[in-house]
mmCIF file of C-alpha atoms in Angstrom:
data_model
loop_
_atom_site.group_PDB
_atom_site.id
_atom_site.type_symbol
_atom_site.label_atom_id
_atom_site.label_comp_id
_atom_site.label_asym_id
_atom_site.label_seq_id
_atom_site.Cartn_x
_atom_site.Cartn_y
_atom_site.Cartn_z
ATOM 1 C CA UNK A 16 24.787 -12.739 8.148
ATOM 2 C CA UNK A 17 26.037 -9.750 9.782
ATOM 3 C CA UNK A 18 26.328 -6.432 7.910
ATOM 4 C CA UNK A 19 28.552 -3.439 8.996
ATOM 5 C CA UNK A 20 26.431 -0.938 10.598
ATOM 6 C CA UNK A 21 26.782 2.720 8.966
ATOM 7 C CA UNK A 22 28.483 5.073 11.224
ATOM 8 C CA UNK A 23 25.577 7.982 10.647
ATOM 9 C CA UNK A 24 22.947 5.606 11.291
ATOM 10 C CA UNK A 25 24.510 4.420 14.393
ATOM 11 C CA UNK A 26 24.372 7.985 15.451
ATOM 12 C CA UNK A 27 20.758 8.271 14.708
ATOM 13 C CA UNK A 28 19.194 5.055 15.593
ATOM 14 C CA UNK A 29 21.863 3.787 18.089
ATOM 15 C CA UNK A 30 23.766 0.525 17.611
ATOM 16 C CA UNK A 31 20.844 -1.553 18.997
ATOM 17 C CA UNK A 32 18.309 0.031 16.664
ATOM 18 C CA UNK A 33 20.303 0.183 13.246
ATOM 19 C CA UNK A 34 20.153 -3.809 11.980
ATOM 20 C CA UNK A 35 15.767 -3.131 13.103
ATOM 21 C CA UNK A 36 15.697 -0.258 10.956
ATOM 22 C CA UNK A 37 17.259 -1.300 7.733
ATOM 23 C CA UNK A 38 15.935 -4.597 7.442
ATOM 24 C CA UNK A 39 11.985 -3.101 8.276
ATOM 25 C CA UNK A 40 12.947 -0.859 5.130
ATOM 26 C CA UNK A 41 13.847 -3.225 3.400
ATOM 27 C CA UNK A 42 10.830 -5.724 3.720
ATOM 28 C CA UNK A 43 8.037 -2.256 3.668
ATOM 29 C CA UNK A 44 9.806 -2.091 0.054
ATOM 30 C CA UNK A 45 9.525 -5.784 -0.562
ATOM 31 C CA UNK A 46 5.611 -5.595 0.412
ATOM 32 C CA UNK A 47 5.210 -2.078 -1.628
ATOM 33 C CA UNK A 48 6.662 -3.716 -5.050
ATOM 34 C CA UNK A 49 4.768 -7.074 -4.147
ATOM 35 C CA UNK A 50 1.595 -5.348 -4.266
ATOM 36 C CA UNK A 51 2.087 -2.923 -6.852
ATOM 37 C CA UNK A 52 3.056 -6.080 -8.993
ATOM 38 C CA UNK A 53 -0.774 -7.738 -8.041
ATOM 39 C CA UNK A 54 -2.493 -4.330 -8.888
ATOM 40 C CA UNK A 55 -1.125 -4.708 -12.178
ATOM 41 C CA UNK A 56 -1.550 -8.081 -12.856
ATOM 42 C CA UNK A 57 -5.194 -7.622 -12.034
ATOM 43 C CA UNK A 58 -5.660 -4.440 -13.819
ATOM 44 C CA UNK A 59 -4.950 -6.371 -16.964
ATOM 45 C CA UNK A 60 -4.020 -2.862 -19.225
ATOM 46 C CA UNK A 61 -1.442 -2.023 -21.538
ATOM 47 C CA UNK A 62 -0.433 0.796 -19.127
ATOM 48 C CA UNK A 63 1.391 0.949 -16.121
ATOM 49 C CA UNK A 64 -1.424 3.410 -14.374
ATOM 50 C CA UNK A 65 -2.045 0.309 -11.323
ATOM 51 C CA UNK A 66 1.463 -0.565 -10.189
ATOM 52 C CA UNK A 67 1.885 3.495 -10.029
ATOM 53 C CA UNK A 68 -1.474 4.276 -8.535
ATOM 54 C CA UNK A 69 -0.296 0.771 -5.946
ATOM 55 C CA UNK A 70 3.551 1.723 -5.804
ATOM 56 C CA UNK A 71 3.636 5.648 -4.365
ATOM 57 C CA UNK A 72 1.090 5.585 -1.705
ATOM 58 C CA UNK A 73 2.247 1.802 -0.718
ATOM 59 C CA UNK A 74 5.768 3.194 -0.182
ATOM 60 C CA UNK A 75 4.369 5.182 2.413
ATOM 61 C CA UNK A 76 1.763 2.538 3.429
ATOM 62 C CA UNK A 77 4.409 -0.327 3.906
ATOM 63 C CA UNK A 78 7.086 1.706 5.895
ATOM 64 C CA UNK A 79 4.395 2.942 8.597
ATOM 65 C CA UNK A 80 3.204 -0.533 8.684
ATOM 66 C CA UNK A 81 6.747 -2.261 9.456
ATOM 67 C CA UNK A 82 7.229 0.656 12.334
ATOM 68 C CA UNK A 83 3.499 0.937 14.084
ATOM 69 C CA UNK A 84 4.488 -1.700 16.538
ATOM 70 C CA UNK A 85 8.134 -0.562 17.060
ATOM 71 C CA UNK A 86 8.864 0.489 20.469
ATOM 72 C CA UNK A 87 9.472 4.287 20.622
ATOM 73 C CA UNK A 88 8.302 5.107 16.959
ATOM 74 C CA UNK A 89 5.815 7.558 15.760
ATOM 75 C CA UNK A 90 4.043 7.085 13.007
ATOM 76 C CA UNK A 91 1.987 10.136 12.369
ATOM 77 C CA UNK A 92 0.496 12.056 8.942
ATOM 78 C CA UNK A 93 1.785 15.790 8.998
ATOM 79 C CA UNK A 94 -0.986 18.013 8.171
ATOM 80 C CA UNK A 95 -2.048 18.393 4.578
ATOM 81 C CA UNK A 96 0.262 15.253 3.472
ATOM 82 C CA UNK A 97 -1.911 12.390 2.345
ATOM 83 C CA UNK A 98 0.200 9.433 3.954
ATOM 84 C CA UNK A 99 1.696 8.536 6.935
ATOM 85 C CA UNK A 100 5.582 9.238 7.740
ATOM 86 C CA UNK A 101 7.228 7.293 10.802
ATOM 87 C CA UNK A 102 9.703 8.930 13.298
ATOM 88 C CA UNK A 103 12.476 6.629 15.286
ATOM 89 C CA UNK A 104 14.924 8.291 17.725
ATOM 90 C CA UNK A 105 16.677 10.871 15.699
ATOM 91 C CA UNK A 106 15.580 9.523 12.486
ATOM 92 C CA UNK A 107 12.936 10.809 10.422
ATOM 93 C CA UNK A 108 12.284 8.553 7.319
ATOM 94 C CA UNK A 109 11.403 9.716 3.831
ATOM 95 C CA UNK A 110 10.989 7.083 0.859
ATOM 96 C CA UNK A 111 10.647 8.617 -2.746
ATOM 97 C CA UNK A 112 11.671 7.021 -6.253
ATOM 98 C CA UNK A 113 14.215 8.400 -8.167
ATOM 99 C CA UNK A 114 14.330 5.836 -11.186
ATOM 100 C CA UNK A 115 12.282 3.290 -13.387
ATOM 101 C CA UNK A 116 15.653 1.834 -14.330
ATOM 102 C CA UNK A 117 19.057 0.696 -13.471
ATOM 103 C CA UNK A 118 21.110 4.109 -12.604
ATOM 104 C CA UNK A 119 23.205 4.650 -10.155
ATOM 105 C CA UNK A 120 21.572 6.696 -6.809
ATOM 106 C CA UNK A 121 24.130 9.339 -6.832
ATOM 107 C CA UNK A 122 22.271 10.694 -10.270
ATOM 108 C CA UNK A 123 18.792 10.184 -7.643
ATOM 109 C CA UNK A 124 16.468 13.072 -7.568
ATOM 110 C CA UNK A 125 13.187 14.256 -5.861
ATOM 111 C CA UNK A 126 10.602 14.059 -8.591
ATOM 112 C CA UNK A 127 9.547 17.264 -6.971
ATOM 113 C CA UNK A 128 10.105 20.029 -4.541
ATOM 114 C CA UNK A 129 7.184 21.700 -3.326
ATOM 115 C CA UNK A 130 6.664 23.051 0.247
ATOM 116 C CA UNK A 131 6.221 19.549 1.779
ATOM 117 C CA UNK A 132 9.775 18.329 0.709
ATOM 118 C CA UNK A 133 11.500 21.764 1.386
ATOM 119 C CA UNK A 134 10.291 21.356 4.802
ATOM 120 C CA UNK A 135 11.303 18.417 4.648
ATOM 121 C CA UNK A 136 14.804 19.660 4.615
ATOM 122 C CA UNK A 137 14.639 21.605 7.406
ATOM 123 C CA UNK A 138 15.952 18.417 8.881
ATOM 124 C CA UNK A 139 18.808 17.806 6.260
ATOM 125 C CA UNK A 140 22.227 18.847 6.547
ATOM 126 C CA UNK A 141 23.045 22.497 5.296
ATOM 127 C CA UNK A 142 23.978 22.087 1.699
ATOM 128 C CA UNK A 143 28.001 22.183 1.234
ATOM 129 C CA UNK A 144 27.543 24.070 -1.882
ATOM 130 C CA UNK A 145 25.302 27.012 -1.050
ATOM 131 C CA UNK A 146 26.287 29.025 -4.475
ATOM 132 C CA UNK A 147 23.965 26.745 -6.388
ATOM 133 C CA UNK A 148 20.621 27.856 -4.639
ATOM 134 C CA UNK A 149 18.959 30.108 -6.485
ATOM 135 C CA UNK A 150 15.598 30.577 -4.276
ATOM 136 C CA UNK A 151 16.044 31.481 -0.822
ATOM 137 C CA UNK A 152 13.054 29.513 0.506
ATOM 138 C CA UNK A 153 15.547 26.384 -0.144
ATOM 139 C CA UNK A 154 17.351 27.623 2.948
ATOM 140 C CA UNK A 155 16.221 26.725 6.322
ATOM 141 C CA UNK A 156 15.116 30.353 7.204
ATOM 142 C CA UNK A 157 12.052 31.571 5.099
ATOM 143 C CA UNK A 158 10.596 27.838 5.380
ATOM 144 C CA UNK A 159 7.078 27.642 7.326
ATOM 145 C CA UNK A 160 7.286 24.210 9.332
ATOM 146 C CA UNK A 161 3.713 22.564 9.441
ATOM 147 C CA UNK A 162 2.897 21.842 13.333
ATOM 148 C CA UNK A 163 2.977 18.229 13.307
ATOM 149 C CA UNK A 164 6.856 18.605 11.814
ATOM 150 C CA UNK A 165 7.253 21.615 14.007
ATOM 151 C CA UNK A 166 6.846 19.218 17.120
ATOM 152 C CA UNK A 167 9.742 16.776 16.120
ATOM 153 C CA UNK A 168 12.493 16.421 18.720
ATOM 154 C CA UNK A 169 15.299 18.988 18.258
ATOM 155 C CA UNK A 170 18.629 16.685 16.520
ATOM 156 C CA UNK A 171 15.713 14.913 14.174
ATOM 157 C CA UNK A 172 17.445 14.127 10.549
ATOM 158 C CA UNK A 173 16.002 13.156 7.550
ATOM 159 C CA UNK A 174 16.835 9.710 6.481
ATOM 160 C CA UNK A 175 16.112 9.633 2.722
ATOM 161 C CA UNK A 176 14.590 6.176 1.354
ATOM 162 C CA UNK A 177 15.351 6.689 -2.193
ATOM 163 C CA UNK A 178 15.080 3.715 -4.656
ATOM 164 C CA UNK A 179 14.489 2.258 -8.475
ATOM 165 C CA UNK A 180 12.005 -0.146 -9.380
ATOM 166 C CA UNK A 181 9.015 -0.860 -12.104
ATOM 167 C CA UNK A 182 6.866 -3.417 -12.685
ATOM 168 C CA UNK A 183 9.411 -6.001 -13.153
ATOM 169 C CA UNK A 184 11.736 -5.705 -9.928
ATOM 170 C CA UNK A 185 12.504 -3.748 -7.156
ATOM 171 C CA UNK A 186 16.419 -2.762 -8.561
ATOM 172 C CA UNK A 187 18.270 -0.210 -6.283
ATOM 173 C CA UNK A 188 16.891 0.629 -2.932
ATOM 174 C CA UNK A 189 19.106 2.711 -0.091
ATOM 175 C CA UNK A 190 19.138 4.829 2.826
ATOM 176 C CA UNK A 191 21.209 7.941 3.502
ATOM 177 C CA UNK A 192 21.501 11.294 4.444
ATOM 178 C CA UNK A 193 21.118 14.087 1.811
ATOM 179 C CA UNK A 194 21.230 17.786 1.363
ATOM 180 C CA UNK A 195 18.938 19.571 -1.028
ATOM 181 C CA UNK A 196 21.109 21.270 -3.509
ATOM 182 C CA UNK A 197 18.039 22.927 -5.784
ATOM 183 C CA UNK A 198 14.711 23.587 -6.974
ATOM 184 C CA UNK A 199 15.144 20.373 -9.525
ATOM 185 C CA UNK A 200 15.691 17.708 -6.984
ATOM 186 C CA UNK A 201 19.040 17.568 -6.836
ATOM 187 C CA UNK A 202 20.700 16.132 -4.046
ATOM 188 C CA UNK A 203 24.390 16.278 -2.283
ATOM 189 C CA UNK A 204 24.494 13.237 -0.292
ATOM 190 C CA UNK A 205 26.427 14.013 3.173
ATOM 191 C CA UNK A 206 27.849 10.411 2.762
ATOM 192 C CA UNK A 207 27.419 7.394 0.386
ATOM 193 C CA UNK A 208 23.745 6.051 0.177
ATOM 194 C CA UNK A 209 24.065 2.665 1.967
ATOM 195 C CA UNK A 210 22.155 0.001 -0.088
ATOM 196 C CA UNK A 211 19.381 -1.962 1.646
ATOM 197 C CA UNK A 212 19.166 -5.138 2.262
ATOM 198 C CA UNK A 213 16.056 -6.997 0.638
ATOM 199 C CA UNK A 214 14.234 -10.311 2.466
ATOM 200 C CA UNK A 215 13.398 -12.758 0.057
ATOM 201 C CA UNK A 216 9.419 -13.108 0.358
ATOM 202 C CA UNK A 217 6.963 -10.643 1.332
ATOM 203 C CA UNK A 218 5.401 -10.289 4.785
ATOM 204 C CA UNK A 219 1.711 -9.401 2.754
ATOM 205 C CA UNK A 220 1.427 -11.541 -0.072
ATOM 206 C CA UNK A 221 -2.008 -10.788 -2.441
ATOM 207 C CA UNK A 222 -3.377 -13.196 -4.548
ATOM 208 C CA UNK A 223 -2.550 -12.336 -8.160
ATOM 209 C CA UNK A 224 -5.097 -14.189 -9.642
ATOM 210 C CA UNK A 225 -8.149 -15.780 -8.687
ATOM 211 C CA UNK A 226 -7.232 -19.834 -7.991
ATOM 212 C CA UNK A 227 -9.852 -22.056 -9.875
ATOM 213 C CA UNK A 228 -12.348 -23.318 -8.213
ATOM 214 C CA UNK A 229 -13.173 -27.027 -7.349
ATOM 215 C CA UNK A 230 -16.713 -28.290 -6.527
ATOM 216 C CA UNK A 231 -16.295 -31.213 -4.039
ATOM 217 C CA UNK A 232 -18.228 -34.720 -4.751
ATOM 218 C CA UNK A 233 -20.400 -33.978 -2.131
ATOM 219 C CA UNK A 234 -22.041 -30.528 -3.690
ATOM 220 C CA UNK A 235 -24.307 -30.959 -6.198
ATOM 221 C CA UNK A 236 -25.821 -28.270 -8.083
ATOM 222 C CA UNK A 237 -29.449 -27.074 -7.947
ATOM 223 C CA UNK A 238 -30.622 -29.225 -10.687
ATOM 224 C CA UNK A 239 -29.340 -32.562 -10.340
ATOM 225 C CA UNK A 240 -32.053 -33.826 -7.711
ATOM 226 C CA UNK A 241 -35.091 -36.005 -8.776
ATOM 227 C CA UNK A 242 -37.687 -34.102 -10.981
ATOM 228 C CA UNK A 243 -41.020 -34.737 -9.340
ATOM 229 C CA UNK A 244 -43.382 -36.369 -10.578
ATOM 230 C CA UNK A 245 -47.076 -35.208 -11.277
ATOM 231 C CA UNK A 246 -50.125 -36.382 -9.603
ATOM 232 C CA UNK A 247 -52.598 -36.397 -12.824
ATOM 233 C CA UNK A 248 -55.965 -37.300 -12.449
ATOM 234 C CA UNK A 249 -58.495 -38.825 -15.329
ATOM 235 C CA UNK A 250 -61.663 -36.198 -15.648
ATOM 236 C CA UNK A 251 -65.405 -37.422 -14.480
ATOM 237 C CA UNK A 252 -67.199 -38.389 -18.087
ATOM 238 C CA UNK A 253 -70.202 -36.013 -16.934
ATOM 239 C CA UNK A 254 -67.219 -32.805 -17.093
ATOM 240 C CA UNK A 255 -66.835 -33.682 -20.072
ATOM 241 C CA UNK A 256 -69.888 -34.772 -21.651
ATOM 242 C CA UNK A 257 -71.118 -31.025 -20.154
ATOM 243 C CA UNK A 258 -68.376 -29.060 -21.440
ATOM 244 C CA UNK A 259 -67.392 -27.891 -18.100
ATOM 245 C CA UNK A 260 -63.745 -26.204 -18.246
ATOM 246 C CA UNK A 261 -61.215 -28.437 -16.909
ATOM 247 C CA UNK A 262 -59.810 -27.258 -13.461
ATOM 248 C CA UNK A 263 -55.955 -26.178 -13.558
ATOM 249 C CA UNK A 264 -55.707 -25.182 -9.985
ATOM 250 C CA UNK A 265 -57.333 -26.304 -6.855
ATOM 251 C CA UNK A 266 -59.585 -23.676 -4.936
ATOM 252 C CA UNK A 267 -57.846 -21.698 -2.503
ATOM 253 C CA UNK A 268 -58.190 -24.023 1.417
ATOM 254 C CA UNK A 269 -59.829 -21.230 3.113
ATOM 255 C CA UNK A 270 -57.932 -20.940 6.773
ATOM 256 C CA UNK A 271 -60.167 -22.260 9.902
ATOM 257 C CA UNK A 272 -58.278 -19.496 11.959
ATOM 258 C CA UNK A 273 -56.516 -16.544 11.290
ATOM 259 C CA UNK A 274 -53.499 -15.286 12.570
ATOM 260 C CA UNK A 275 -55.269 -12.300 14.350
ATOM 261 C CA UNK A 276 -57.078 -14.458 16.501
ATOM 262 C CA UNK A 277 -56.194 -14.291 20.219
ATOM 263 C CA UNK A 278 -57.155 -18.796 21.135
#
């Protein structure tokens, strides 16, 4: 089926790279909420603590994965971020969660803003509504770029990844351009968050559960063989007419050679 291709992400990706990019995000989310779903199945707890622990490093994990073998992308860890972020022609892609439920992505925020994500926005549009910043490091000025950023191509634009999920579904995932309107995550989208589309199956699937186990016919277990039987011999009547002890082990065979010995 063929999908209108965003004006704004034609610009950044060019028309032969647009339908590559959106349905890789699409499937990296796929694979993050498939796995997060298996940690939490196997963790077995009341609490959600797995899919969590699984879900916000695997967003990273699952987007870097879908791009390492794209021609022309960089997939590289800026320094002092803990996960990978992937670069593609002008397009520099951030995913983040902005729900646990069903709202719509024009109420999205950052869960936080701290000098990684105001960096961050070094690449985003100038906000249109500049009265609402009340901290001047939110402007592109005062902001410190770390080198690895730094070293992105000039024209590189932050592609936010934003979507909603839990551990029953992945529910709103979309792409888009953003400005950063404040210190609380707020966000002025430049134009409407495109929704992404989603594959149907997962590219990584992990077992949930631990299939049972069949022995075949042919395997036997350790203790079905033939017991062996005995060799028992009667005692010599003069033993036992001299009260001589019965013998319970043979005398050790003394060795003819030894393994020392050069013939």
């Amino acid at each position: 089926m063929n999908h209108a291709q965003p004006p704004w992400a034609v610009d950044l990706f060019g028309k032969d790279r647009v339908d590559l990019v959106r349905d890789r995000l699409g499937q990296a989310l796929v694979d993050m909420q498939e796995n997060a779903r298996a940690a939490q199945h196997e963790g077995d707890v009341e609490s959600n603590h797995p899919y969590g622990w699984t879900r916000w490093p695997g967003s990273y994990r699952q987007v870097a994965r879908q791009f390492e073998d794209v021609e022309g992308a960089t997939v590289f860890k800026p320094n002092g971020f803990p996960f990978n972020l992937v670069h593609l022609e002008r397009g520099l892609l951030y995913p983040f969660r902005f729900a646990t439920e069903d709202i719509s992505v024009h109420q999205a925020k950052l869960p936080s803003v701290g000098p990684f994500v105001r960096e961050l926005f070094t690449f985003a549009p100038e906000p249109r509504q500049a009265a609402l910043f009340d901290d001047a490091d939110l402007g592109h000025g005062p902001v410190e770029v770390r080198p690895k950023l730094a070293a992105l191509p000039e024209g590189t634009r932050l592609v936010l990844v934003p979507y909603a999920c839990n551990p029953h579904g992945l529910l709103k995932p979309y792409w888009g351009v953003a400005s950063l309107l404040d210190d609380q995550g707020s966000l002025d989208w430049v134009v409407a968050p495109e929704p992404l589309l989603l594959p149907a199956t997962p590219t990584r699937r992990r077992l949930s559960a631990v299939p049972q186990q069949v022995a075949a016919p042919e395997h036997v277990s350790f203790d079905a063989g033939d017991q062996p039987v005995p060799i028992l011999f009667a005692r010599p009547d003069v033993e036992e007419k001299r009260d001589v002890p019965p013998m319970t082990e043979p005398d050790p065979i003394e060795p003819l050679a030894h393994e020392d010995d050069e013939d």
